[in-house]
Amino acid sequence: MRKSKAETALTRKRIVQAAAQAFRSNGIQATSVAEIMSAAGLTHGGFYRHFTSKEHLVAEACAAGMQSTLLAIGAPEAAGGQAVVDSIGSCLWDTKRDDCLVECPLIGMGSELARADPGTRRAATRGYLELIGSMAARDMSSQGAAIFAFSAIVGAVTISRIVDDPQLARRILDETKRHLAGSRPPRAARREAAAAVPEVRAGADEDAAR
C-alpha cells in the first residue's frame, strides 16, 4: 500500500531528526546511512525514496537544525542592537533556556561542515543568514550585533565542550556572558530600574518646584 503524502512527510522528518541527532553525537563521517535508518526505525532500503545521497540528508539536517535554533532563541523583545544581543545571549545567562542551542548544527557539526560539500555549506549559510536576518528584522542596522552575539555564543559553547577542565569550561561561558551583557545588570534588574525611573524623575520635579 502506498503511503499518503502526509505519511511520507512524517517519515522524512523522522529520518532528518534521527540524522541530526546522530551527526551531532557521533559526527557526520562516522555516521552511516544504515545507522540513521535504524535509529529512525526504518530499513536501509527506504532511504533513497526520500534522499538522493547522504550529502543530501546532511544538508536537510543542517537546515532543520538552524530552523530549530532560530525558534529556540526567539525574536528580540525590541528593536536595536542591544536587544538582539540580549535575545541571543539569553541562551547563556537564562538557566531555563541553557539548552536552546542543543540542535544548532554550527556547534554540533561545525568543523565537519567547514569541509562539507557545496550543497551542505550552502544550506548552513542559508540557515545562518535566515537566523541573523530574523533577529535583526526590526532594525536592519542590528545585523552587526546579531553576527557578533551569535558568533560569540557558538564559539564559547564549542570551546567549552572541547576543554577537559569543567571549571575552565564554566569560565569560558561566564566570561562570554559578562562581555555580551557589558557592565549592565541582568535583564530583570534593568526592567526594575527602568520602571523606577519615572518615579525618581517625578520626585526630582517636585523638589525643583519647591
PDB file of C-alpha atoms in Angstrom, residues 8-201:
ATOM      1  CA  THR A   8       5.741  10.276   3.586  1.00  0.00           C
ATOM      2  CA  ALA A   9       6.482  13.726   5.023  1.00  0.00           C
ATOM      3  CA  LEU A  10       6.403  12.345   8.574  1.00  0.00           C
ATOM      4  CA  THR A  11       8.773   9.530   7.626  1.00  0.00           C
ATOM      5  CA  ARG A  12      11.144  12.000   6.015  1.00  0.00           C
ATOM      6  CA  LYS A  13      11.023  14.161   9.145  1.00  0.00           C
ATOM      7  CA  ARG A  14      11.867  11.142  11.325  1.00  0.00           C
ATOM      8  CA  ILE A  15      14.905  10.408   9.186  1.00  0.00           C
ATOM      9  CA  VAL A  16      16.085  14.033   9.333  1.00  0.00           C
ATOM     10  CA  GLN A  17      15.651  14.160  13.122  1.00  0.00           C
ATOM     11  CA  ALA A  18      17.498  10.872  13.618  1.00  0.00           C
ATOM     12  CA  ALA A  19      20.279  12.044  11.314  1.00  0.00           C
ATOM     13  CA  ALA A  20      20.673  15.401  13.022  1.00  0.00           C
ATOM     14  CA  GLN A  21      20.979  13.772  16.437  1.00  0.00           C
ATOM     15  CA  ALA A  22      23.446  11.170  15.177  1.00  0.00           C
ATOM     16  CA  PHE A  23      25.558  13.768  13.369  1.00  0.00           C
ATOM     17  CA  ARG A  24      25.747  15.934  16.498  1.00  0.00           C
ATOM     18  CA  SER A  25      26.616  12.996  18.732  1.00  0.00           C
ATOM     19  CA  ASN A  26      28.967  10.981  16.537  1.00  0.00           C
ATOM     20  CA  GLY A  27      29.994  13.231  13.667  1.00  0.00           C
ATOM     21  CA  ILE A  28      28.953  13.227  10.036  1.00  0.00           C
ATOM     22  CA  GLN A  29      31.687  10.970   8.670  1.00  0.00           C
ATOM     23  CA  ALA A  30      31.361   8.438  11.493  1.00  0.00           C
ATOM     24  CA  THR A  31      27.613   8.034  10.997  1.00  0.00           C
ATOM     25  CA  SER A  32      26.376   5.668   8.301  1.00  0.00           C
ATOM     26  CA  VAL A  33      23.067   5.788   6.459  1.00  0.00           C
ATOM     27  CA  ALA A  34      22.253   2.337   7.868  1.00  0.00           C
ATOM     28  CA  GLU A  35      22.715   3.624  11.427  1.00  0.00           C
ATOM     29  CA  ILE A  36      20.479   6.611  10.751  1.00  0.00           C
ATOM     30  CA  MET A  37      17.701   4.496   9.265  1.00  0.00           C
ATOM     31  CA  SER A  38      17.936   2.050  12.157  1.00  0.00           C
ATOM     32  CA  ALA A  39      17.664   4.909  14.661  1.00  0.00           C
ATOM     33  CA  ALA A  40      14.582   6.126  12.794  1.00  0.00           C
ATOM     34  CA  GLY A  41      13.067   2.633  12.985  1.00  0.00           C
ATOM     35  CA  LEU A  42      13.248   2.121   9.228  1.00  0.00           C
ATOM     36  CA  THR A  43      15.024  -0.194   6.808  1.00  0.00           C
ATOM     37  CA  HIS A  44      18.110   0.886   4.905  1.00  0.00           C
ATOM     38  CA  GLY A  45      16.417   0.295   1.568  1.00  0.00           C
ATOM     39  CA  GLY A  46      13.862   3.029   2.166  1.00  0.00           C
ATOM     40  CA  PHE A  47      16.459   5.778   2.373  1.00  0.00           C
ATOM     41  CA  TYR A  48      16.623   6.552  -1.342  1.00  0.00           C
ATOM     42  CA  ARG A  49      12.883   7.101  -1.543  1.00  0.00           C
ATOM     43  CA  HIS A  50      13.490  10.298   0.402  1.00  0.00           C
ATOM     44  CA  PHE A  51      17.070  11.416  -0.302  1.00  0.00           C
ATOM     45  CA  THR A  52      19.417  11.175  -3.253  1.00  0.00           C
ATOM     46  CA  SER A  53      22.535  10.761  -1.107  1.00  0.00           C
ATOM     47  CA  LYS A  54      23.936  11.070   2.392  1.00  0.00           C
ATOM     48  CA  GLU A  55      25.109  14.580   1.491  1.00  0.00           C
ATOM     49  CA  HIS A  56      21.511  15.468   0.624  1.00  0.00           C
ATOM     50  CA  LEU A  57      20.445  14.294   4.097  1.00  0.00           C
ATOM     51  CA  VAL A  58      23.264  16.218   5.789  1.00  0.00           C
ATOM     52  CA  ALA A  59      22.078  19.406   4.095  1.00  0.00           C
ATOM     53  CA  GLU A  60      18.480  18.754   5.184  1.00  0.00           C
ATOM     54  CA  ALA A  61      19.549  18.019   8.763  1.00  0.00           C
ATOM     55  CA  CYS A  62      21.626  21.193   8.831  1.00  0.00           C
ATOM     56  CA  ALA A  63      18.735  23.314   7.559  1.00  0.00           C
ATOM     57  CA  ALA A  64      16.347  21.783  10.093  1.00  0.00           C
ATOM     58  CA  GLY A  65      18.822  22.382  12.911  1.00  0.00           C
ATOM     59  CA  MET A  66      19.231  26.046  12.028  1.00  0.00           C
ATOM     60  CA  GLN A  67      15.454  26.476  11.935  1.00  0.00           C
ATOM     61  CA  SER A  68      15.124  24.831  15.367  1.00  0.00           C
ATOM     62  CA  THR A  69      17.845  27.127  16.695  1.00  0.00           C
ATOM     63  CA  LEU A  70      16.009  30.190  15.412  1.00  0.00           C
ATOM     64  CA  LEU A  71      12.758  29.072  17.040  1.00  0.00           C
ATOM     65  CA  ALA A  72      14.550  28.292  20.315  1.00  0.00           C
ATOM     66  CA  ILE A  73      16.252  31.683  20.543  1.00  0.00           C
ATOM     67  CA  GLY A  74      13.112  33.612  19.648  1.00  0.00           C
ATOM     68  CA  ALA A  75      12.743  37.147  18.370  1.00  0.00           C
ATOM     69  CA  PRO A  76      14.222  40.151  20.218  1.00  0.00           C
ATOM     70  CA  GLU A  77      11.817  41.962  22.531  1.00  0.00           C
ATOM     71  CA  ALA A  78      12.626  45.310  20.953  1.00  0.00           C
ATOM     72  CA  ALA A  79      14.498  46.909  18.086  1.00  0.00           C
ATOM     73  CA  GLY A  80      18.159  47.833  18.361  1.00  0.00           C
ATOM     74  CA  GLY A  81      21.488  46.108  18.617  1.00  0.00           C
ATOM     75  CA  GLN A  82      21.434  45.581  22.377  1.00  0.00           C
ATOM     76  CA  ALA A  83      18.023  43.897  22.226  1.00  0.00           C
ATOM     77  CA  VAL A  84      19.442  41.491  19.654  1.00  0.00           C
ATOM     78  CA  VAL A  85      22.471  40.765  21.840  1.00  0.00           C
ATOM     79  CA  ASP A  86      20.197  40.223  24.850  1.00  0.00           C
ATOM     80  CA  SER A  87      17.965  37.804  22.970  1.00  0.00           C
ATOM     81  CA  ILE A  88      20.823  35.689  21.639  1.00  0.00           C
ATOM     82  CA  GLY A  89      22.823  35.978  24.847  1.00  0.00           C
ATOM     83  CA  SER A  90      19.902  34.733  26.936  1.00  0.00           C
ATOM     84  CA  CYS A  91      20.828  31.246  25.737  1.00  0.00           C
ATOM     85  CA  LEU A  92      23.776  31.515  28.111  1.00  0.00           C
ATOM     86  CA  TRP A  93      22.500  33.567  31.017  1.00  0.00           C
ATOM     87  CA  ASP A  94      18.933  32.232  31.317  1.00  0.00           C
ATOM     88  CA  THR A  95      19.189  28.832  33.033  1.00  0.00           C
ATOM     89  CA  LYS A  96      15.712  27.899  31.809  1.00  0.00           C
ATOM     90  CA  ARG A  97      16.958  28.148  28.220  1.00  0.00           C
ATOM     91  CA  ASP A  98      20.504  26.831  28.568  1.00  0.00           C
ATOM     92  CA  ASP A  99      19.745  24.044  26.108  1.00  0.00           C
ATOM     93  CA  CYS A 100      18.345  26.275  23.380  1.00  0.00           C
ATOM     94  CA  LEU A 101      21.420  25.700  21.214  1.00  0.00           C
ATOM     95  CA  VAL A 102      21.362  21.922  21.551  1.00  0.00           C
ATOM     96  CA  GLU A 103      20.223  21.489  17.934  1.00  0.00           C
ATOM     97  CA  CYS A 104      22.492  24.135  16.430  1.00  0.00           C
ATOM     98  CA  PRO A 105      24.489  22.425  13.659  1.00  0.00           C
ATOM     99  CA  LEU A 106      27.178  25.117  13.722  1.00  0.00           C
ATOM    100  CA  ILE A 107      28.057  23.907  17.219  1.00  0.00           C
ATOM    101  CA  GLY A 108      27.423  20.185  16.867  1.00  0.00           C
ATOM    102  CA  MET A 109      28.825  19.771  13.355  1.00  0.00           C
ATOM    103  CA  GLY A 110      30.829  22.944  12.804  1.00  0.00           C
ATOM    104  CA  SER A 111      34.268  21.570  11.969  1.00  0.00           C
ATOM    105  CA  GLU A 112      32.846  18.981   9.576  1.00  0.00           C
ATOM    106  CA  LEU A 113      30.506  21.475   7.939  1.00  0.00           C
ATOM    107  CA  ALA A 114      33.549  23.563   7.037  1.00  0.00           C
ATOM    108  CA  ARG A 115      34.768  20.615   4.945  1.00  0.00           C
ATOM    109  CA  ALA A 116      31.360  19.564   3.636  1.00  0.00           C
ATOM    110  CA  ASP A 117      30.169  19.554   0.038  1.00  0.00           C
ATOM    111  CA  PRO A 118      28.926  22.819  -1.521  1.00  0.00           C
ATOM    112  CA  GLY A 119      25.248  21.897  -1.107  1.00  0.00           C
ATOM    113  CA  THR A 120      25.623  21.327   2.625  1.00  0.00           C
ATOM    114  CA  ARG A 121      27.614  24.511   3.131  1.00  0.00           C
ATOM    115  CA  ARG A 122      25.003  26.386   1.139  1.00  0.00           C
ATOM    116  CA  ALA A 123      22.267  25.021   3.438  1.00  0.00           C
ATOM    117  CA  ALA A 124      24.269  26.044   6.505  1.00  0.00           C
ATOM    118  CA  THR A 125      24.880  29.503   5.072  1.00  0.00           C
ATOM    119  CA  ARG A 126      21.232  29.974   4.175  1.00  0.00           C
ATOM    120  CA  GLY A 127      20.125  28.903   7.665  1.00  0.00           C
ATOM    121  CA  TYR A 128      22.641  31.227   9.281  1.00  0.00           C
ATOM    122  CA  LEU A 129      21.559  34.192   7.168  1.00  0.00           C
ATOM    123  CA  GLU A 130      17.900  33.491   7.946  1.00  0.00           C
ATOM    124  CA  LEU A 131      18.688  33.442  11.660  1.00  0.00           C
ATOM    125  CA  ILE A 132      20.638  36.705  11.512  1.00  0.00           C
ATOM    126  CA  GLY A 133      18.005  38.318   9.308  1.00  0.00           C
ATOM    127  CA  SER A 134      15.189  37.277  11.617  1.00  0.00           C
ATOM    128  CA  MET A 135      16.998  38.537  14.708  1.00  0.00           C
ATOM    129  CA  ALA A 136      17.611  41.915  13.053  1.00  0.00           C
ATOM    130  CA  ALA A 137      14.223  42.142  11.307  1.00  0.00           C
ATOM    131  CA  ARG A 138      13.030  45.087  13.404  1.00  0.00           C
ATOM    132  CA  ASP A 139      16.156  47.090  12.772  1.00  0.00           C
ATOM    133  CA  MET A 140      18.442  46.123   9.898  1.00  0.00           C
ATOM    134  CA  SER A 141      21.260  48.152  11.463  1.00  0.00           C
ATOM    135  CA  SER A 142      21.298  45.463  14.180  1.00  0.00           C
ATOM    136  CA  GLN A 143      22.716  42.826  11.824  1.00  0.00           C
ATOM    137  CA  GLY A 144      26.226  43.501  13.077  1.00  0.00           C
ATOM    138  CA  ALA A 145      25.115  42.945  16.675  1.00  0.00           C
ATOM    139  CA  ALA A 146      23.402  39.694  15.701  1.00  0.00           C
ATOM    140  CA  ILE A 147      26.509  38.441  13.885  1.00  0.00           C
ATOM    141  CA  PHE A 148      28.712  39.353  16.855  1.00  0.00           C
ATOM    142  CA  ALA A 149      26.469  37.825  19.524  1.00  0.00           C
ATOM    143  CA  PHE A 150      25.720  34.590  17.701  1.00  0.00           C
ATOM    144  CA  SER A 151      29.376  34.100  16.743  1.00  0.00           C
ATOM    145  CA  ALA A 152      30.426  34.677  20.349  1.00  0.00           C
ATOM    146  CA  ILE A 153      27.874  32.175  21.652  1.00  0.00           C
ATOM    147  CA  VAL A 154      28.746  29.485  19.104  1.00  0.00           C
ATOM    148  CA  GLY A 155      32.456  29.896  19.805  1.00  0.00           C
ATOM    149  CA  ALA A 156      32.023  29.880  23.570  1.00  0.00           C
ATOM    150  CA  VAL A 157      29.817  26.791  23.652  1.00  0.00           C
ATOM    151  CA  THR A 158      32.068  24.938  21.200  1.00  0.00           C
ATOM    152  CA  ILE A 159      35.268  25.640  23.139  1.00  0.00           C
ATOM    153  CA  SER A 160      33.606  24.898  26.489  1.00  0.00           C
ATOM    154  CA  ARG A 161      32.750  21.443  25.166  1.00  0.00           C
ATOM    155  CA  ILE A 162      36.274  20.828  23.898  1.00  0.00           C
ATOM    156  CA  VAL A 163      38.282  21.637  27.034  1.00  0.00           C
ATOM    157  CA  ASP A 164      38.653  18.855  29.606  1.00  0.00           C
ATOM    158  CA  ASP A 165      38.520  21.123  32.657  1.00  0.00           C
ATOM    159  CA  PRO A 166      34.941  21.735  33.919  1.00  0.00           C
ATOM    160  CA  GLN A 167      35.968  24.907  35.750  1.00  0.00           C
ATOM    161  CA  LEU A 168      37.594  26.320  32.627  1.00  0.00           C
ATOM    162  CA  ALA A 169      34.530  25.386  30.575  1.00  0.00           C
ATOM    163  CA  ARG A 170      32.311  27.240  33.045  1.00  0.00           C
ATOM    164  CA  ARG A 171      34.593  30.269  32.987  1.00  0.00           C
ATOM    165  CA  ILE A 172      34.527  30.398  29.179  1.00  0.00           C
ATOM    166  CA  LEU A 173      30.734  30.590  29.267  1.00  0.00           C
ATOM    167  CA  ASP A 174      30.666  33.041  32.178  1.00  0.00           C
ATOM    168  CA  GLU A 175      33.176  35.415  30.570  1.00  0.00           C
ATOM    169  CA  THR A 176      31.217  35.345  27.332  1.00  0.00           C
ATOM    170  CA  LYS A 177      28.036  36.163  29.254  1.00  0.00           C
ATOM    171  CA  ARG A 178      29.765  39.025  31.029  1.00  0.00           C
ATOM    172  CA  HIS A 179      31.128  40.599  27.875  1.00  0.00           C
ATOM    173  CA  LEU A 180      27.861  40.197  26.000  1.00  0.00           C
ATOM    174  CA  ALA A 181      25.945  41.827  28.819  1.00  0.00           C
ATOM    175  CA  GLY A 182      28.588  44.507  29.322  1.00  0.00           C
ATOM    176  CA  SER A 183      28.596  46.214  32.688  1.00  0.00           C
ATOM    177  CA  ARG A 184      24.826  46.394  32.856  1.00  0.00           C
ATOM    178  CA  PRO A 185      22.748  44.308  35.271  1.00  0.00           C
ATOM    179  CA  PRO A 186      20.719  41.296  34.089  1.00  0.00           C
ATOM    180  CA  ARG A 187      17.588  41.973  32.074  1.00  0.00           C
ATOM    181  CA  ALA A 188      15.164  41.580  35.010  1.00  0.00           C
ATOM    182  CA  ALA A 189      17.113  44.106  37.072  1.00  0.00           C
ATOM    183  CA  ARG A 190      17.228  46.502  34.137  1.00  0.00           C
ATOM    184  CA  ARG A 191      13.458  46.309  33.819  1.00  0.00           C
ATOM    185  CA  GLU A 192      13.007  47.104  37.514  1.00  0.00           C
ATOM    186  CA  ALA A 193      15.422  50.007  37.225  1.00  0.00           C
ATOM    187  CA  ALA A 194      13.662  51.314  34.134  1.00  0.00           C
ATOM    188  CA  ALA A 195      10.291  51.086  35.866  1.00  0.00           C
ATOM    189  CA  ALA A 196      11.621  53.118  38.782  1.00  0.00           C
ATOM    190  CA  VAL A 197      12.969  55.958  36.625  1.00  0.00           C
ATOM    191  CA  PRO A 198       9.652  57.842  36.204  1.00  0.00           C
ATOM    192  CA  GLU A 199       9.127  57.844  39.978  1.00  0.00           C
ATOM    193  CA  VAL A 200      12.602  59.248  40.606  1.00  0.00           C
ATOM    194  CA  ARG A 201      12.083  61.929  37.985  1.00  0.00           C
TER     195      ARG A 201
END
